[in-house]
Amino acid sequence: MLQISLRSGYTVWSLTNKQQQLKFLDIERYDLDIKSNSRSHHTQLCGEERLIVRRGQPFNIILHLTAGSKDFKPGETGLTLIVEMGPLPRKESDTKVTFSITDSTVDTDWSASATYDPSGNTLSLSISSSPDAPIGVYSLTLDQNGKKTSLGQFTLLFNAWCPRDAVYMHSETKRQEYVLAQHGQIYRGTHKRIKGTPWNFGQFEAGILDICLKILDENPKFVSDADKDCSARRNPIYVTRVLSAMINSNDDRGVLVGNWGKIEDGTHPGEWIGSGDILHQWAESGPVCYGQCWVFAAVACTVSRALGIPCRVVTNFGSAHDTDANLVIENLYDEDGKRISGGDSIWNFHVWVDSWMTRPDLGQKFDGWQTSDPTPQETSEGVFCCGPASLKAIKEGELTLKYDVPFIFAEVNADVVDLVCLSTGQFVKFSGSTKSVGCFISTKTVGSDDRRDITHQYKYAEGSKEERQVYEKAQHHNKLQQRGEKPGLHLKIKLADNMMVGSDFEVYAILTNNCMEARTCNFLFFARAVSYKGKQGDSCGVASDKVEVPSGEERRLSLKLEYESYGTAITSDRLIQLSAITIDKETIDFNKAEKTIVLDEPDIKIELLGEANINQSVMTKLTLLNPLPEQLQDCSFTVEGVSLTDSKPITAKIGAVGPKQEAKATIEFIPTSAGPSVLLVNFDSDKLKNIKSFINVVVKE
């Protein structure tokens, strides 16, 4: 319980005759009643060092009067409260509000009521903030007809529990997940091999809320017009758009520096396992090196939840980057099947965030989840930011609505067209897809670590515009058959069952001839390392053949992928892109099949040696089998967990581990609070990086 004495440092007041006739409260101290207020405002996880409340909901302050002071009588003692926030508080900006203490509070604006307890000589103030008030740090002052007394400060957040707040969520289980949950899952890989990666959001860790407010204060809009910016913080749409720009550092001193190339300094994006370390580093020394899409999104989720905005991390598999905004991803090839670089690309996966709020600027129809993307890809209104865009606008194709709906619509809906550039300069379409973009859009399930597919929230399925396009395409194919025209060849890629990193395995390209006559063509099969962003790296293998395929038959071209070839080419994402192409120059018929594989990674075995008890040492045993046929250098295990490792990662360095040998470590940690938590584990080495796992931990009293 925080109690502050007001006896020292009194101001000497010179009162007029009229003022001397008024009764003033002689206040000995005030009590912010932090423990009780925090419990009712769902901010108890922030600690009890200061008062943190949510807007649109009453909180209590107790005034202890001096012994012998006159009883408080409403009407005889004029009491007014003043709340102020920002460097330039103004009534016109709603950053300074003055309101009287009355018989009761209201739920639509700032208001206060008082209850006097003569037995304890205390006056309890019930203060209710406006559900539309700007968020931030406020000062509170009691004004007794000109005699002003400071009652300290409080921090005001968005309130998902308040029906009048723009971020209100009806479901308590969803509020627990999207506002209060401090750990979650981020999905990566490909749509064929989706893997959840655990992440510590840690929005209630010590110092994080202050850092989140500092992010708002460092944004260029605050620097250029602090009054306008602070006033706009009433609006979660505005705050979310500011965060989308400030989580990356492209236009400002934002949190993270993006890097999708070779990383020789800083921290590799795959090594992060929580937002806390990133935010603390930024607060201490500026932009943090480095982040990629899932790191940008995870930090944005932490900041949003810390400020009270319900937020979830979303992964889109087969995510289009449509640079020319024509809703078509054009893959260009020369006559030999070599890829010609272009601006468009398809990422194996891309991660962003959805935030929950109303959209009065668009209409009630577009309330609910809003997509924003802090990864710097394209500028919006001259700034590297994206969103918030209503999911309903994205699904309905309402491309004229704010913010950035066309770009996000393309990420989940763009068509793919494969074009070959002939020696004449003519481009000929030889393949395409209306289904490969926007697959298995995923987020963590409320209340569990399972994956939830939310593709239907972003785009229509059966009976949709996309299905009608497929139907029209099938109709066109039937018309070709009726006219006796050739339907062409069909090409697909078959993978091996076991593709553990370090092993050798075979993949196959299968060419089927559904034409009425035999076809002869050049058959090419490439393997190349690729980043999750779609950037191609070094070759991992190639096979080629000239084949004749009789009508109704198939031919296979095998490609052996050996660790000796791919081991030095792949990135820490462990992705290999397979491309099969057939070329019939006689009929100018080109076919292509592409598939990206994620090499399997070894499991980390996590074992707690005994029960986890609060403020008592716990040992955890960690084991990982090196699957590579060569020695690993600079091996280490890192663990981190909310309320388990004092908000800091703990690393055990174990040196070298031989081929097919086990890496082992034992790490000690001391839980600081009781209840359920999650211990995240990361293994790192020179050749095998960013292997992650987790274990649920229940800490007992």
XYZ file of C-alpha atoms in Angstrom:
701
model
C 0.000 0.000 0.000
C 1.512 3.297 -1.141
C 1.047 6.174 1.343
C 2.576 9.595 0.816
C 2.836 12.243 3.541
C 1.854 15.790 2.615
C 2.884 17.447 5.899
C 6.253 18.660 4.663
C 6.601 21.335 2.013
C 3.199 22.992 2.554
C 2.530 26.105 0.499
C 1.706 29.206 2.516
C -1.632 30.495 1.254
C -2.753 34.114 1.467
C -6.551 33.926 1.630
C -9.139 36.624 0.943
C -11.987 37.138 3.392
C -14.271 35.111 1.141
C -11.791 32.242 0.990
C -11.321 32.277 4.778
C -15.038 31.531 5.163
C -14.687 28.325 3.116
C -13.810 24.988 4.686
C -10.689 23.209 3.463
C -9.818 19.578 3.978
C -6.624 19.207 5.972
C -5.092 16.136 4.311
C -2.419 14.203 6.169
C -1.682 11.655 3.453
C -3.283 9.843 0.535
C -3.430 6.170 -0.353
C -3.677 5.097 -4.018
C -5.027 1.695 -2.923
C -2.879 0.075 -5.617
C -3.496 -3.538 -4.651
C -7.288 -3.297 -4.776
C -7.363 -1.076 -7.867
C -4.925 -3.319 -9.742
C -7.035 -6.381 -9.022
C -10.250 -4.806 -10.311
C -8.504 -3.321 -13.376
C -6.623 -6.537 -14.310
C -3.240 -4.851 -13.899
C -1.960 -6.762 -10.879
C 0.681 -8.476 -13.026
C 2.310 -5.052 -13.489
C 3.325 -5.032 -9.816
C 2.395 -2.717 -6.942
C 4.965 0.045 -7.394
C 2.487 2.466 -8.990
C -1.160 2.850 -9.933
C -2.066 1.443 -13.371
C -5.748 1.479 -14.344
C -7.892 0.991 -17.443
C -10.089 3.716 -18.860
C -13.867 3.917 -18.447
C -13.760 2.109 -15.083
C -13.762 3.592 -11.532
C -10.726 3.439 -9.251
C -10.435 4.507 -5.616
C -8.143 6.866 -3.715
C -8.314 7.265 0.072
C -7.574 10.649 1.693
C -6.532 10.462 5.347
C -7.489 13.683 7.115
C -5.545 15.150 10.030
C -6.818 14.580 13.542
C -9.218 17.270 14.661
C -10.059 18.401 11.149
C -13.670 19.314 10.524
C -16.024 16.755 9.087
C -16.434 16.715 5.362
C -19.878 17.885 4.242
C -20.777 17.824 0.566
C -21.696 21.278 -0.666
C -19.795 23.065 2.087
C -16.370 22.007 0.849
C -15.781 22.738 -2.822
C -13.699 19.880 -4.262
C -12.527 19.658 -7.868
C -10.136 17.186 -9.474
C -7.717 17.980 -12.297
C -6.104 15.294 -14.474
C -3.310 16.173 -16.905
C -1.155 14.176 -19.330
C 1.560 14.981 -21.851
C 4.064 17.845 -21.941
C 1.432 20.460 -22.900
C -1.879 19.603 -21.183
C -4.789 21.444 -22.808
C -8.523 21.361 -22.233
C -9.134 21.624 -25.984
C -7.098 18.447 -26.578
C -8.683 16.529 -23.682
C -5.228 16.148 -22.149
C -6.348 18.361 -19.261
C -9.735 17.753 -17.673
C -11.292 19.429 -14.634
C -14.340 17.856 -12.986
C -16.190 18.261 -9.706
C -16.777 15.637 -7.036
C -20.482 14.806 -7.009
C -22.815 12.224 -5.514
C -22.023 9.527 -8.098
C -19.812 8.751 -11.080
C -20.916 8.362 -14.705
C -19.581 5.908 -17.282
C -19.376 8.325 -20.223
C -16.897 10.961 -19.040
C -14.446 11.872 -16.291
C -16.316 11.988 -12.986
C -15.823 11.422 -9.256
C -17.777 10.844 -6.070
C -16.761 10.917 -2.401
C -17.644 8.895 0.694
C -16.713 10.198 4.152
C -15.952 7.786 6.995
C -16.002 9.747 10.298
C -14.798 6.738 12.301
C -11.538 6.574 10.388
C -11.497 10.240 9.472
C -10.998 9.283 5.799
C -12.488 10.444 2.543
C -12.716 7.831 -0.225
C -12.718 9.188 -3.764
C -14.137 7.056 -6.572
C -12.759 8.351 -9.883
C -13.972 7.191 -13.271
C -12.079 8.111 -16.427
C -13.652 8.682 -19.802
C -13.793 5.506 -21.948
C -12.460 7.724 -24.752
C -9.595 9.322 -22.805
C -6.059 9.372 -24.264
C -3.849 6.678 -22.752
C -0.668 7.579 -20.907
C 0.685 8.847 -17.593
C -1.578 11.328 -15.768
C -1.039 13.605 -12.816
C -3.939 13.991 -10.364
C -4.545 17.204 -8.420
C -7.183 18.095 -5.829
C -8.356 21.698 -6.077
C -10.152 23.183 -3.019
C -11.290 26.569 -4.293
C -7.798 27.443 -5.453
C -5.837 25.466 -2.873
C -4.217 22.658 -4.886
C -2.850 19.408 -3.523
C -1.037 16.813 -5.641
C -2.435 13.280 -5.342
C 0.342 11.658 -7.365
C 0.237 9.963 -10.758
C -1.494 7.061 -12.457
C -1.120 5.334 -15.825
C -4.230 4.904 -17.970
C -4.574 2.035 -20.473
C -7.134 0.878 -23.030
C -9.838 -1.293 -21.461
C -11.075 -4.462 -23.173
C -13.420 -5.003 -20.188
C -15.297 -1.708 -20.701
C -18.259 -1.899 -23.141
C -17.829 1.772 -24.075
C -14.130 1.404 -24.916
C -13.225 1.022 -28.609
C -11.196 -2.137 -27.788
C -13.973 -3.872 -25.819
C -14.104 -7.664 -26.182
C -17.191 -9.503 -24.997
C -15.483 -12.848 -24.236
C -13.512 -13.156 -20.997
C -11.504 -16.121 -22.338
C -10.450 -14.023 -25.325
C -9.512 -11.106 -23.063
C -7.354 -13.483 -21.036
C -5.649 -14.664 -24.237
C -5.298 -11.457 -26.241
C -4.591 -8.968 -23.427
C -3.227 -10.887 -20.439
C -1.389 -13.948 -21.862
C 2.369 -13.394 -21.670
C 3.489 -16.263 -23.870
C 2.272 -17.779 -27.106
C 3.083 -19.557 -30.360
C 4.306 -18.103 -33.660
C 3.920 -20.330 -36.707
C 6.672 -20.716 -39.311
C 7.829 -23.118 -42.021
C 5.676 -23.887 -45.069
C 1.987 -24.744 -45.392
C 3.018 -28.399 -45.720
C 5.159 -28.320 -42.590
C 3.803 -25.780 -40.123
C 5.800 -25.507 -36.917
C 4.911 -23.479 -33.848
C 7.677 -21.469 -32.210
C 7.152 -20.494 -28.557
C 7.554 -16.805 -27.674
C 7.621 -14.816 -24.434
C 5.614 -11.623 -24.938
C 6.257 -10.585 -21.316
C 4.134 -7.423 -21.470
C 3.893 -7.254 -17.665
C 7.608 -7.674 -16.953
C 9.261 -4.898 -14.974
C 9.922 -1.775 -17.033
C 8.112 -2.943 -20.189
C 5.116 -0.587 -19.875
C 7.421 2.406 -19.469
C 9.295 1.334 -22.599
C 6.035 0.995 -24.537
C 5.046 4.532 -23.554
C 8.545 5.687 -24.513
C 7.969 4.218 -27.995
C 4.926 6.482 -28.358
C 6.939 9.483 -27.154
C 9.756 8.798 -29.642
C 7.518 8.597 -32.701
C 7.992 11.456 -35.224
C 4.374 12.597 -34.864
C 4.942 13.297 -31.166
C 8.191 15.120 -31.927
C 6.520 17.351 -34.534
C 3.296 18.042 -32.583
C 3.203 16.613 -29.049
C -0.188 18.120 -28.241
C -1.895 16.629 -31.301
C -0.187 13.259 -30.837
C -1.088 12.911 -27.143
C -4.701 13.837 -27.865
C -4.843 11.224 -30.664
C -3.780 8.478 -28.234
C -7.459 8.128 -27.323
C -7.838 6.233 -30.618
C -6.522 2.642 -30.911
C -6.520 3.030 -34.718
C -4.000 5.869 -34.403
C -1.899 4.098 -31.764
C -1.774 0.873 -33.799
C -0.628 2.745 -36.897
C 2.086 4.522 -34.886
C 3.280 1.159 -33.518
C 3.359 -0.307 -37.038
C 5.868 2.409 -37.950
C 7.842 2.457 -34.675
C 8.503 -1.282 -34.300
C 10.785 -1.005 -37.349
C 13.547 1.591 -37.566
C 13.375 2.493 -41.265
C 12.024 6.051 -40.841
C 12.904 6.764 -37.239
C 14.677 5.437 -34.171
C 12.245 2.555 -33.997
C 12.794 -0.672 -32.122
C 14.173 -3.178 -34.651
C 16.511 -3.124 -37.633
C 15.476 -5.590 -40.332
C 18.063 -7.858 -41.961
C 17.336 -10.609 -44.500
C 20.910 -11.029 -45.727
C 24.046 -12.498 -44.239
C 24.289 -11.503 -40.593
C 27.779 -10.881 -39.260
C 26.994 -8.612 -36.297
C 24.157 -8.084 -33.850
C 21.727 -10.867 -32.928
C 20.350 -13.225 -35.563
C 16.522 -12.922 -35.682
C 16.182 -16.647 -35.020
C 17.965 -16.351 -31.679
C 15.329 -14.163 -30.011
C 12.859 -16.038 -27.803
C 11.082 -13.110 -26.171
C 10.270 -9.423 -26.583
C 11.602 -8.212 -23.226
C 15.295 -8.348 -24.071
C 14.678 -6.518 -27.368
C 12.668 -3.724 -25.751
C 15.158 -3.238 -22.912
C 18.037 -3.030 -25.415
C 16.135 -0.449 -27.452
C 15.367 1.677 -24.385
C 19.035 1.644 -23.408
C 20.788 2.134 -26.744
C 18.349 2.618 -29.647
C 17.462 0.386 -32.632
C 18.220 -3.297 -32.028
C 19.936 -5.549 -34.582
C 18.209 -7.655 -36.003
C 14.611 -8.602 -36.712
C 12.596 -10.400 -39.362
C 8.839 -10.598 -39.760
C 7.994 -12.864 -36.823
C 10.175 -10.785 -34.477
C 8.614 -7.503 -35.651
C 5.136 -8.996 -35.143
C 5.914 -10.493 -31.726
C 7.254 -7.172 -30.390
C 4.215 -5.352 -31.808
C 1.978 -7.838 -29.991
C 3.822 -7.247 -26.710
C 3.486 -3.461 -26.968
C -0.183 -3.624 -27.997
C -1.112 -5.922 -25.112
C 0.895 -3.819 -22.659
C -1.129 -0.746 -23.690
C -4.377 -2.712 -23.383
C -5.160 -3.383 -27.065
C -6.197 -7.029 -27.660
C -3.717 -8.479 -30.127
C -2.818 -11.777 -31.808
C 0.121 -12.866 -33.983
C -0.903 -14.199 -37.405
C 1.089 -16.187 -39.995
C 0.173 -16.218 -43.690
C 1.682 -19.119 -45.635
C 2.405 -18.367 -49.275
C 2.427 -14.616 -48.690
C 2.566 -12.451 -51.814
C 4.633 -9.253 -52.018
C 2.941 -7.419 -54.878
C 5.185 -4.449 -55.604
C 3.205 -3.047 -58.534
C -0.243 -3.458 -56.892
C -1.776 -5.350 -59.838
C -2.831 -8.341 -57.685
C -0.663 -10.615 -59.850
C 2.692 -12.146 -58.912
C 4.647 -12.543 -62.145
C 7.467 -15.112 -62.205
C 9.665 -14.578 -65.273
C 11.906 -17.229 -66.941
C 14.129 -17.349 -69.990
C 13.931 -20.104 -72.618
C 16.403 -22.261 -70.679
C 14.193 -22.231 -67.591
C 16.381 -19.814 -65.627
C 14.545 -17.443 -63.314
C 14.712 -13.770 -64.251
C 14.690 -11.579 -61.159
C 11.715 -9.268 -60.712
C 10.118 -7.101 -58.049
C 7.282 -9.463 -57.097
C 7.868 -12.386 -54.755
C 6.093 -14.973 -52.647
C 7.363 -15.515 -49.121
C 7.069 -19.030 -47.733
C 5.451 -17.393 -44.745
C 4.916 -13.891 -43.432
C 3.894 -12.838 -39.931
C 1.884 -9.796 -38.839
C -0.574 -8.899 -36.059
C -4.321 -8.461 -35.744
C -5.641 -5.957 -33.184
C -9.240 -5.765 -31.941
C -11.104 -2.424 -32.122
C -14.060 -0.577 -33.574
C -13.767 1.348 -36.853
C -16.004 4.431 -36.586
C -14.097 5.857 -39.566
C -15.339 2.982 -41.762
C -18.645 1.975 -40.197
C -19.768 -0.670 -37.729
C -19.600 -3.395 -40.393
C -15.816 -3.192 -40.287
C -15.378 -3.445 -36.493
C -13.365 -6.323 -35.025
C -9.939 -7.612 -36.018
C -7.671 -5.177 -37.840
C -4.447 -6.262 -39.553
C -1.275 -4.219 -39.159
C 2.205 -5.179 -40.304
C 5.304 -3.666 -38.651
C 7.727 -5.428 -41.037
C 9.079 -2.711 -43.377
C 8.080 -3.729 -46.925
C 6.441 -0.767 -48.670
C 5.704 2.791 -47.569
C 2.237 3.990 -46.642
C 1.650 7.754 -46.693
C 5.421 8.096 -47.006
C 6.244 5.944 -43.946
C 7.223 2.295 -43.616
C 4.060 1.102 -41.906
C 1.007 -0.935 -42.835
C -2.529 -0.914 -41.463
C -4.659 -1.191 -39.512
C -6.866 -2.743 -42.211
C -10.206 -4.313 -41.336
C -10.297 -8.085 -41.911
C -13.838 -7.698 -43.195
C -12.628 -5.132 -45.742
C -9.869 -7.509 -46.817
C -12.308 -10.402 -47.180
C -14.833 -8.353 -49.138
C -12.202 -6.753 -51.365
C -13.048 -3.216 -50.249
C -9.784 -1.855 -51.607
C -10.634 1.832 -51.157
C -10.873 1.679 -47.356
C -8.157 2.719 -44.910
C -5.470 1.606 -44.223
C -3.464 -0.338 -46.847
C -6.208 -2.852 -47.690
C -4.932 -3.404 -51.287
C -1.467 -4.485 -50.144
C -2.762 -6.933 -47.530
C -5.489 -8.177 -49.895
C -2.748 -9.049 -52.401
C -0.727 -10.833 -49.708
C -3.562 -13.348 -49.261
C -5.308 -13.278 -52.671
C -2.866 -12.494 -55.497
C -2.820 -14.774 -58.530
C 0.493 -16.278 -59.625
C 1.467 -16.227 -63.296
C 4.603 -17.902 -64.745
C 5.879 -16.281 -67.942
C 8.684 -17.286 -70.311
C 10.522 -14.617 -72.266
C 11.179 -15.850 -75.807
C 14.171 -14.771 -77.878
C 11.778 -12.491 -79.781
C 11.069 -10.579 -76.577
C 7.536 -11.972 -76.381
C 6.257 -13.177 -73.011
C 4.262 -16.414 -73.021
C 2.286 -17.642 -70.014
C 2.975 -21.286 -69.296
C 1.717 -21.770 -65.749
C -0.147 -20.049 -62.938
C -2.160 -20.515 -59.790
C -5.072 -18.887 -58.009
C -4.647 -21.021 -54.889
C -0.974 -20.904 -53.888
C -1.184 -17.511 -52.148
C -2.790 -17.084 -48.720
C -2.807 -20.645 -47.368
C -3.388 -21.953 -43.849
C -3.463 -18.507 -42.240
C -2.677 -19.395 -38.630
C -2.768 -18.078 -35.087
C -2.641 -19.610 -31.623
C -5.895 -21.083 -30.317
C -7.473 -19.262 -27.374
C -6.603 -21.082 -24.153
C -4.266 -23.709 -25.649
C -1.021 -24.063 -27.613
C -2.818 -25.564 -30.627
C -2.833 -23.880 -34.037
C -6.067 -22.310 -35.277
C -6.692 -21.859 -38.995
C -8.319 -18.452 -39.621
C -8.065 -18.385 -43.429
C -11.852 -18.050 -43.602
C -11.626 -14.720 -41.775
C -9.404 -13.297 -44.525
C -10.887 -14.810 -47.686
C -13.896 -16.735 -48.933
C -13.697 -20.460 -49.501
C -16.362 -22.456 -51.358
C -18.891 -20.341 -53.198
C -16.459 -17.435 -53.184
C -15.046 -15.312 -55.975
C -11.891 -17.454 -55.841
C -13.844 -20.680 -56.343
C -15.768 -19.155 -59.249
C -12.414 -18.310 -60.870
C -11.395 -21.944 -60.545
C -14.748 -23.002 -62.014
C -14.335 -20.655 -64.979
C -10.826 -21.963 -65.516
C -12.200 -25.527 -65.586
C -14.871 -24.454 -68.089
C -12.185 -23.005 -70.332
C -10.204 -26.260 -70.118
C -13.293 -28.244 -71.191
C -13.810 -25.974 -74.215
C -10.221 -26.621 -75.281
C -10.814 -30.380 -75.107
C -14.032 -30.056 -77.131
C -12.085 -28.245 -79.872
C -9.424 -30.985 -79.844
C -6.701 -28.730 -78.443
C -3.884 -30.171 -76.335
C -4.323 -29.853 -72.542
C -0.552 -30.159 -71.995
C 1.717 -31.919 -69.534
C 1.368 -32.144 -65.731
C 4.318 -31.809 -63.412
C 4.608 -32.426 -59.649
C 7.281 -32.957 -57.006
C 7.352 -35.825 -54.506
C 9.310 -35.543 -51.253
C 11.092 -38.103 -49.105
C 9.543 -39.227 -45.825
C 12.644 -38.431 -43.742
C 14.333 -35.082 -44.360
C 16.285 -34.514 -41.142
C 18.945 -31.848 -41.435
C 22.292 -33.611 -41.807
C 20.892 -36.597 -43.705
C 21.049 -37.466 -47.425
C 17.721 -38.057 -49.182
C 16.110 -38.179 -52.612
C 13.292 -36.110 -54.076
C 11.485 -36.719 -57.354
C 9.953 -34.655 -60.142
C 7.138 -36.553 -61.858
C 6.025 -35.632 -65.379
C 2.679 -37.011 -66.582
C 1.547 -36.792 -70.206
C -2.228 -36.393 -70.504
C -2.017 -35.533 -74.193
C -3.188 -37.762 -77.006
C 0.330 -38.230 -78.401
C 3.855 -38.680 -77.056
C 5.808 -35.606 -76.048
C 9.565 -35.035 -75.995
C 11.033 -32.313 -73.808
C 13.989 -31.199 -71.731
C 13.457 -32.080 -68.074
C 15.243 -29.921 -65.464
C 15.231 -30.312 -61.676
C 16.923 -27.741 -59.413
C 17.438 -27.458 -55.649
C 18.474 -24.140 -54.140
C 18.718 -22.770 -50.617
C 16.101 -20.110 -49.914
C 15.225 -17.766 -47.066
C 11.714 -17.619 -45.619
C 11.324 -14.314 -47.475
C 11.787 -16.134 -50.790
C 15.323 -14.886 -51.532
C 17.271 -17.596 -53.323
C 20.720 -18.689 -52.199
C 23.327 -21.163 -53.442
C 22.589 -24.326 -55.397
C 22.064 -27.556 -53.475
C 21.893 -29.840 -56.507
C 20.710 -30.152 -60.099
C 19.556 -32.932 -62.421
C 18.541 -32.845 -66.074
C 17.446 -35.211 -68.822
C 15.813 -35.244 -72.242
C 12.774 -37.493 -72.026
C 10.106 -38.891 -74.302
C 6.811 -39.470 -72.503
C 4.202 -41.653 -74.267
C 0.562 -40.638 -73.976
C -0.908 -41.508 -70.585
C 2.463 -42.367 -69.039
C 4.857 -40.641 -66.640
C 8.583 -40.149 -66.232
C 10.512 -39.480 -63.043
C 13.642 -37.441 -62.532
C 15.370 -38.025 -59.196
C 17.590 -35.565 -57.362
C 19.728 -36.662 -54.427
C 20.228 -33.964 -51.821
C 23.404 -34.614 -49.874
C 24.382 -32.776 -46.714
C 27.832 -32.269 -48.193
C 26.184 -30.057 -50.848
C 23.317 -28.363 -49.000
C 24.866 -28.023 -45.532
C 26.879 -24.900 -46.326
C 24.164 -23.406 -48.554
C 21.095 -23.351 -46.301
C 20.319 -20.555 -43.857
C 19.175 -20.987 -40.270
C 15.630 -21.254 -41.692
C 16.651 -24.701 -43.098
C 14.621 -24.151 -46.281
C 15.356 -25.650 -49.713
C 13.349 -24.673 -52.795
C 12.816 -27.380 -55.424
C 11.979 -26.307 -58.980
C 11.128 -28.699 -61.810
C 10.717 -27.358 -65.347
C 9.939 -29.066 -68.650
C 10.637 -27.327 -71.942
C 9.242 -28.399 -75.313
C 10.736 -25.827 -77.686
C 8.991 -27.389 -80.662
C 5.501 -26.543 -79.369
C 6.650 -23.695 -77.105
C 5.173 -25.587 -74.133
C 6.674 -24.879 -70.722
C 5.651 -26.437 -67.402
C 6.845 -25.808 -63.890
C 6.358 -27.239 -60.403
C 7.826 -25.716 -57.276
C 7.939 -26.825 -53.679
C 9.801 -25.533 -50.656
C 10.864 -28.045 -48.046
C 11.697 -27.446 -44.399
C 14.400 -29.757 -43.152
C 13.408 -31.491 -39.947
C 15.264 -30.397 -36.845
C 16.265 -32.439 -33.795
C 14.157 -32.279 -30.656
C 15.357 -30.797 -27.390
C 14.620 -33.044 -24.444
C 13.725 -30.922 -21.392
C 13.595 -32.462 -17.930
C 12.910 -30.636 -14.655
C 14.912 -32.190 -11.836
C 12.353 -31.891 -9.052
C 9.409 -29.626 -8.331
C 9.396 -25.901 -9.058
C 8.791 -23.914 -5.867
C 8.724 -20.157 -5.461
C 12.101 -18.582 -4.534
C 13.801 -21.986 -4.611
C 16.446 -23.185 -7.031
C 15.271 -25.535 -9.798
C 17.541 -27.505 -12.133
C 16.570 -28.387 -15.683
C 18.390 -30.979 -17.760
C 18.631 -30.279 -21.502
C 19.632 -32.799 -24.169
C 19.871 -32.598 -27.968
C 21.249 -35.181 -30.410
C 23.532 -33.686 -33.079
C 22.106 -35.064 -36.371
C 24.950 -33.702 -38.503
C 27.839 -35.869 -39.757
C 30.276 -33.250 -38.467
C 31.242 -31.607 -35.218
C 29.296 -28.631 -33.844
C 31.279 -25.728 -32.376
C 30.232 -23.013 -29.898
C 27.212 -24.983 -28.670
C 24.950 -23.417 -26.082
C 21.518 -23.764 -24.496
C 19.514 -20.668 -23.487
C 16.419 -20.701 -21.263
C 13.951 -17.931 -20.444
C 10.565 -17.784 -18.780
C 8.232 -15.181 -17.317
C 8.631 -15.240 -13.511
C 11.154 -18.088 -13.894
C 14.437 -16.469 -14.960
C 14.021 -12.945 -13.572
C 13.029 -11.677 -17.049
C 16.513 -12.463 -18.380
C 17.785 -15.301 -20.588
C 20.192 -17.748 -18.950
C 22.795 -19.321 -21.235
C 24.964 -22.411 -20.694
C 27.901 -22.736 -23.100
C 28.999 -26.339 -23.690
C 31.636 -26.035 -26.420
C 31.985 -28.685 -29.124
C 29.679 -31.677 -29.743
C 30.760 -34.516 -32.037
C 28.738 -35.960 -34.932
C 25.762 -38.038 -33.786
C 26.674 -37.168 -30.180
C 24.430 -35.597 -27.545
C 24.698 -31.989 -26.430
C 23.909 -31.835 -22.707
C 23.554 -29.040 -20.180
C 22.020 -28.429 -16.782
C 20.740 -24.926 -16.036
C 19.599 -23.540 -12.704
C 16.825 -20.969 -12.286
C 14.814 -19.538 -9.387
C 11.058 -18.916 -9.866
C 9.859 -15.610 -8.412
C 6.085 -16.105 -8.426
C 3.651 -18.985 -8.111
C 1.378 -20.274 -10.848
C 1.649 -21.617 -14.403
C 4.424 -20.412 -16.702
C 6.414 -21.582 -19.711
C 10.158 -22.240 -19.889
C 11.473 -21.582 -23.406
C 14.670 -23.301 -24.570
C 16.925 -22.400 -27.508
C 19.924 -24.383 -28.790
C 22.547 -22.617 -30.856
C 25.855 -23.564 -32.500
C 27.955 -22.654 -35.519
C 26.189 -25.075 -37.897
C 22.870 -25.831 -36.186
C 21.042 -22.708 -35.066
C 17.806 -21.623 -33.454
C 16.471 -24.998 -32.341
C 13.620 -24.216 -29.968
C 11.339 -26.031 -27.571
C 9.435 -25.364 -24.361
C 7.968 -26.980 -21.291
C 5.028 -25.918 -19.146
C 6.039 -25.225 -15.556
C 3.713 -24.923 -12.562
C 5.423 -23.078 -9.708
C 4.125 -23.966 -6.255
C 3.978 -21.736 -3.212
